[in-house]
Short mmCIF file of C-alpha atoms in Angstrom, two decimals:
data_model
loop_
_atom_site.label_atom_id
_atom_site.label_comp_id
_atom_site.label_asym_id
_atom_site.label_seq_id
_atom_site.Cartn_x
_atom_site.Cartn_y
_atom_site.Cartn_z
CA LYS A 1 -0.12 -0.06 0.15
CA ASN A 2 1.04 3.54 -0.30
CA VAL A 3 0.02 6.78 -1.77
CA VAL A 4 -3.05 6.79 -4.41
CA TYR A 5 -2.48 9.56 -7.23
CA ALA A 6 -4.33 8.84 -10.43
CA ILE A 7 -8.04 8.27 -10.49
CA ALA A 8 -10.96 7.90 -13.22
CA PHE A 9 -14.65 6.74 -13.72
CA ASN A 10 -15.38 4.76 -16.77
CA ASN A 11 -17.12 7.64 -17.98
CA PRO A 12 -19.95 7.54 -19.21
CA PHE A 13 -20.77 4.38 -17.85
CA GLY A 14 -19.28 4.79 -14.12
CA ASP A 15 -19.51 0.93 -12.99
CA LYS A 16 -15.96 1.13 -12.64
CA VAL A 17 -13.40 3.11 -11.10
CA ILE A 18 -9.26 2.66 -11.56
CA THR A 19 -6.81 3.83 -8.89
CA GLY A 20 -3.16 4.53 -9.84
CA SER A 21 -0.66 4.19 -7.10
CA PHE A 22 3.02 4.81 -5.76
CA ASP A 23 3.26 0.76 -4.98
CA LYS A 24 3.54 0.60 -8.88
CA THR A 25 -0.10 -1.39 -9.48
CA CYS A 26 -3.47 0.05 -10.98
CA LYS A 27 -6.34 -1.32 -9.52
CA VAL A 28 -9.91 -1.90 -11.07
CA TRP A 29 -12.71 -1.68 -8.92
CA ASN A 30 -16.60 -1.85 -9.15
CA SER A 31 -17.84 1.71 -8.09
CA ASN A 32 -21.41 0.52 -6.59
CA THR A 33 -19.82 -1.79 -4.49
CA GLY A 34 -16.26 -1.55 -3.49
CA GLU A 35 -15.58 -4.95 -5.22
CA LEU A 36 -11.84 -5.21 -6.51
CA TYR A 37 -11.67 -6.51 -9.94
CA HIS A 38 -8.30 -6.48 -10.97
CA THR A 39 -4.62 -5.53 -9.52
CA LEU A 40 -2.54 -4.80 -12.95
CA ARG A 41 0.93 -5.42 -12.21
CA GLY A 42 3.97 -4.57 -14.42
CA HIS A 43 4.98 -1.24 -13.73
CA ALA A 44 8.89 -0.86 -12.58
CA THR A 45 7.99 2.45 -10.77
CA GLU A 46 5.43 4.52 -9.82
CA ILE A 47 1.77 5.26 -11.60
CA VAL A 48 1.38 8.58 -11.69
CA CYS A 49 -1.24 8.74 -14.92
CA LEU A 50 -3.96 6.86 -16.06
CA SER A 51 -7.20 6.40 -18.17
CA PHE A 52 -10.09 4.59 -19.70
CA ASN A 53 -10.57 4.66 -23.37
CA PRO A 54 -14.14 6.37 -24.06
CA GLN A 55 -15.61 2.91 -24.74
CA GLY A 56 -14.61 1.55 -21.12
CA SER A 57 -12.53 -1.62 -22.62
CA ILE A 58 -9.02 -0.31 -22.21
CA ILE A 59 -6.97 1.06 -19.31
CA SER A 60 -3.60 2.77 -20.28
CA THR A 61 -1.50 3.74 -17.15
CA GLY A 62 1.37 6.02 -17.51
CA SER A 63 4.76 5.71 -15.10
CA MET A 64 7.88 7.00 -13.91
CA ASP A 65 9.68 4.02 -15.10
CA ASN A 66 9.74 5.85 -18.63
CA THR A 67 6.58 3.24 -19.82
CA ALA A 68 3.03 3.50 -20.72
CA LYS A 69 0.95 0.21 -20.79
CA LEU A 70 -2.22 -0.78 -22.35
CA TRP A 71 -4.42 -3.37 -20.42
CA ASP A 72 -7.76 -5.25 -20.77
CA THR A 73 -10.52 -3.84 -18.60
CA GLU A 74 -12.62 -6.86 -18.53
CA THR A 75 -9.59 -9.71 -18.13
CA GLY A 76 -7.10 -7.24 -16.29
CA GLU A 77 -4.64 -8.88 -18.84
CA GLU A 78 -1.69 -6.36 -20.07
CA LEU A 79 -2.20 -6.11 -23.99
CA CYS A 80 0.96 -3.91 -24.80
CA THR A 81 3.99 -1.82 -23.28
CA LEU A 82 4.62 1.58 -25.04
CA LEU A 83 8.61 2.15 -25.35
CA GLY A 84 10.19 4.98 -26.31
CA HIS A 85 10.43 8.08 -24.03
CA THR A 86 13.22 8.64 -21.96
CA ALA A 87 11.98 10.13 -18.84
CA GLU A 88 8.64 9.78 -16.76
CA ILE A 89 5.55 9.99 -18.32
CA VAL A 90 2.89 12.08 -16.60
CA SER A 91 -0.15 12.56 -18.84
CA LEU A 92 -2.08 10.67 -21.31
CA SER A 93 -5.35 11.05 -23.17
CA PHE A 94 -7.28 8.75 -25.60
CA ASN A 95 -8.84 10.15 -28.62
CA GLN A 96 -12.75 9.92 -28.83
CA GLN A 97 -12.53 6.53 -30.94
CA GLY A 98 -10.09 5.04 -28.68
CA ASP A 99 -7.83 4.16 -31.45
CA LYS A 100 -4.92 6.71 -30.62
CA LEU A 101 -3.20 7.79 -27.40
CA ILE A 102 -1.24 10.55 -26.55
CA THR A 103 1.60 10.23 -23.80
CA GLY A 104 3.39 13.47 -22.32
CA SER A 105 6.61 12.85 -20.59
CA PHE A 106 9.73 14.90 -18.72
CA ASP A 107 11.30 14.14 -21.63
CA HIS A 108 10.04 16.93 -23.30
CA THR A 109 8.21 15.47 -26.07
CA THR A 110 4.70 13.62 -26.63
CA LYS A 111 3.96 10.64 -28.14
CA LEU A 112 1.30 9.74 -30.48
CA TRP A 113 0.38 6.14 -30.54
CA ASP A 114 -1.66 3.21 -32.55
CA VAL A 115 -4.01 1.69 -29.67
CA ARG A 116 -3.99 -1.74 -31.42
CA SER A 117 -0.34 -2.25 -32.73
CA GLY A 118 1.42 -0.30 -29.53
CA ARG A 119 3.47 1.35 -32.63
CA CYS A 120 4.48 5.05 -32.06
CA ILE A 121 3.20 7.11 -34.97
CA HIS A 122 4.50 10.38 -34.29
CA THR A 123 6.76 12.41 -31.67
CA PHE A 124 5.52 15.89 -31.22
CA SER A 125 8.97 17.76 -30.43
CA GLY A 126 9.50 21.33 -29.74
CA HIS A 127 8.97 22.13 -26.12
CA ARG A 128 11.90 23.22 -24.22
CA GLY A 129 10.90 22.49 -20.70
CA GLU A 130 9.17 18.88 -19.85
CA ILE A 131 5.51 18.26 -20.82
CA SER A 132 3.10 18.80 -17.79
CA SER A 133 -0.10 18.21 -19.69
CA CYS A 134 -1.51 17.06 -23.56
CA GLN A 135 -5.18 16.44 -24.48
CA PHE A 136 -7.02 15.47 -27.98
CA ASP A 137 -9.95 17.82 -28.96
CA TRP A 138 -13.19 16.26 -29.36
CA ASP A 139 -12.85 15.25 -32.98
CA GLY A 140 -9.10 13.73 -32.30
CA GLY A 141 -7.75 15.91 -35.25
CA LYS A 142 -5.78 18.12 -32.99
CA CYS A 143 -3.79 17.80 -29.61
CA ILE A 144 -2.66 20.28 -27.34
CA THR A 145 0.21 20.00 -24.99
CA GLY A 146 1.01 22.18 -21.98
CA SER A 147 5.06 22.69 -20.65
CA ILE A 148 6.93 23.71 -18.02
CA ASP A 149 8.60 26.33 -20.72
CA ARG A 150 6.02 28.32 -20.16
CA THR A 151 4.25 27.42 -23.68
CA CYS A 152 0.97 25.51 -25.14
CA LYS A 153 1.46 23.96 -28.30
CA LEU A 154 -1.61 22.85 -30.88
CA TRP A 155 -0.79 20.06 -33.40
CA ASP A 156 -1.91 18.53 -36.02
CA VAL A 157 -2.38 14.72 -35.35
CA LYS A 158 -2.29 13.30 -38.84
CA SER A 159 0.94 15.28 -39.72
CA GLY A 160 2.66 15.52 -36.50
CA GLN A 161 3.28 19.22 -37.22
CA CYS A 162 2.78 22.15 -34.77
CA ILE A 163 0.08 24.59 -35.64
CA ASN A 164 0.42 27.51 -33.03
CA THR A 165 2.67 27.97 -29.82
CA LEU A 166 0.58 30.00 -27.59
CA ARG A 167 2.38 32.29 -25.07
CA GLY A 168 1.43 35.05 -22.55
CA HIS A 169 2.47 32.88 -19.35
CA ASN A 170 5.44 34.03 -17.02
CA ASP A 171 5.44 30.98 -15.56
CA GLU A 172 5.39 26.98 -15.89
CA ILE A 173 1.91 25.69 -17.35
CA LEU A 174 0.69 23.06 -15.32
CA ASP A 175 -2.59 22.00 -17.05
CA VAL A 176 -4.45 22.56 -20.44
CA SER A 177 -8.11 21.59 -21.58
CA PHE A 178 -10.20 22.19 -24.63
CA ASN A 179 -13.76 22.55 -24.42
CA SER A 180 -16.15 20.06 -25.57
CA THR A 181 -16.65 21.44 -29.19
CA GLY A 182 -12.49 22.19 -29.29
CA SER A 183 -13.27 25.46 -30.33
CA ARG A 184 -11.23 26.93 -27.05
CA LEU A 185 -8.86 25.81 -25.15
CA VAL A 186 -7.58 27.25 -21.34
CA THR A 187 -4.19 26.98 -19.84
CA ALA A 188 -3.12 26.91 -16.49
CA SER A 189 -0.04 28.44 -14.96
CA ALA A 190 2.05 28.47 -11.62
CA ASP A 191 1.72 32.59 -12.53
CA ALA A 192 -1.81 32.17 -10.90
CA THR A 193 -3.42 33.03 -14.13
CA ALA A 194 -5.27 31.02 -16.82
CA ARG A 195 -5.72 31.93 -20.03
CA VAL A 196 -8.83 31.03 -22.65
CA TYR A 197 -7.37 30.83 -26.29
CA ASN A 198 -9.65 30.78 -29.78
CA THR A 199 -8.22 27.45 -30.85
CA MET A 200 -8.33 28.32 -34.53
CA THR A 201 -6.56 31.62 -34.18
CA GLY A 202 -4.55 31.49 -31.47
CA ALA A 203 -5.93 34.92 -30.07
CA CYS A 204 -6.27 34.96 -26.17
CA CYS A 205 -9.93 35.31 -25.44
CA SER A 206 -9.67 36.12 -21.59
CA ILE A 207 -7.35 35.85 -18.87
CA LEU A 208 -8.22 34.85 -15.76
CA VAL A 209 -7.07 36.76 -12.91
CA GLY A 210 -7.55 36.33 -9.40
CA HIS A 211 -6.61 33.46 -7.38
CA GLU A 212 -3.12 34.23 -5.12
CA GLY A 213 -1.13 30.93 -5.70
CA GLU A 214 -0.62 28.52 -8.86
CA ILE A 215 -3.47 27.04 -10.64
CA SER A 216 -2.60 23.16 -10.96
CA LYS A 217 -6.07 22.04 -12.41
CA VAL A 218 -8.35 23.78 -14.79
CA SER A 219 -11.75 22.42 -16.69
CA PHE A 220 -14.53 23.72 -19.19
CA ASN A 221 -18.34 22.71 -18.08
CA PRO A 222 -19.73 20.68 -20.70
CA GLN A 223 -21.49 23.67 -22.39
CA GLY A 224 -18.26 25.60 -22.41
CA THR A 225 -19.85 28.52 -20.90
CA LYS A 226 -17.67 28.25 -17.43
CA LEU A 227 -14.54 27.17 -16.08
CA ILE A 228 -13.53 25.90 -13.02
CA THR A 229 -10.01 26.22 -11.72
CA ALA A 230 -8.33 24.67 -8.61
CA SER A 231 -5.19 26.53 -6.92
CA SER A 232 -2.71 26.40 -4.19
CA ASP A 233 -4.34 29.15 -2.65
CA LYS A 234 -6.95 26.58 -1.22
CA THR A 235 -9.51 27.65 -3.20
CA CYS A 236 -11.16 27.02 -6.96
CA HIS A 237 -12.79 29.42 -8.72
CA ILE A 238 -15.91 29.32 -11.12
CA TRP A 239 -15.46 31.72 -14.04
CA SER A 240 -17.61 33.00 -17.40
CA THR A 241 -15.50 31.64 -20.35
CA GLU A 242 -16.42 34.69 -22.34
CA SER A 243 -16.04 37.37 -20.02
CA GLY A 244 -13.47 35.94 -17.86
CA GLU A 245 -15.17 37.23 -14.63
CA CYS A 246 -15.03 35.07 -11.56
CA LEU A 247 -18.36 33.74 -10.64
CA GLN A 248 -17.60 32.18 -7.70
CA ILE A 249 -15.38 31.06 -5.04
CA LEU A 250 -15.39 27.69 -3.32
#
């Protein structure tokens, strides 16, 4: 037993949860009864990120051992190990179809993988610092990466080319997220601000100012009209996406 560092539901079904731990394992649980289905063993060091694919049939785990693994949800069997990163994997994201996975690493790169074969399709290179967060957009045509180098990059998934580099923060970017349609993205930073960008133009739409400490997590509501930010100042703020106004402090 050790620190549990990463958690996820098998949305939208919600009948299973996975937990990733510093004990090097991922456990699959029944969310209704608490029954333990499987303990996924194979990583050499701590598991720091994980996710179900949207279909709920495959689990991916990322570890400080520089690898990601794919697992069969029903059987608990390891499907493959994704090898290629040279430092710990701290973020991962499936596309909506569940056939592609991106992994963000402290080696300054993000890799795109074919889930069926375990083959690396592209390596997104260009950041000058560790990757902190990565995410696909809603249709899987683009992805974003946030980095300790204070920038967020927008990538074309098919070509592997960088479409835009979004600047403006004066400290590390700790989290990035698309809205549900992919038309807006948001970056959260250690500079205590979050920035909302127009995905197509790269223009900064609003700067969310009000936290007194670094912002470590950010997320849109399903409608894309509001954002929530979590900060080291011991508060969460809810914001209007368009105006940048703080609507509530939790």
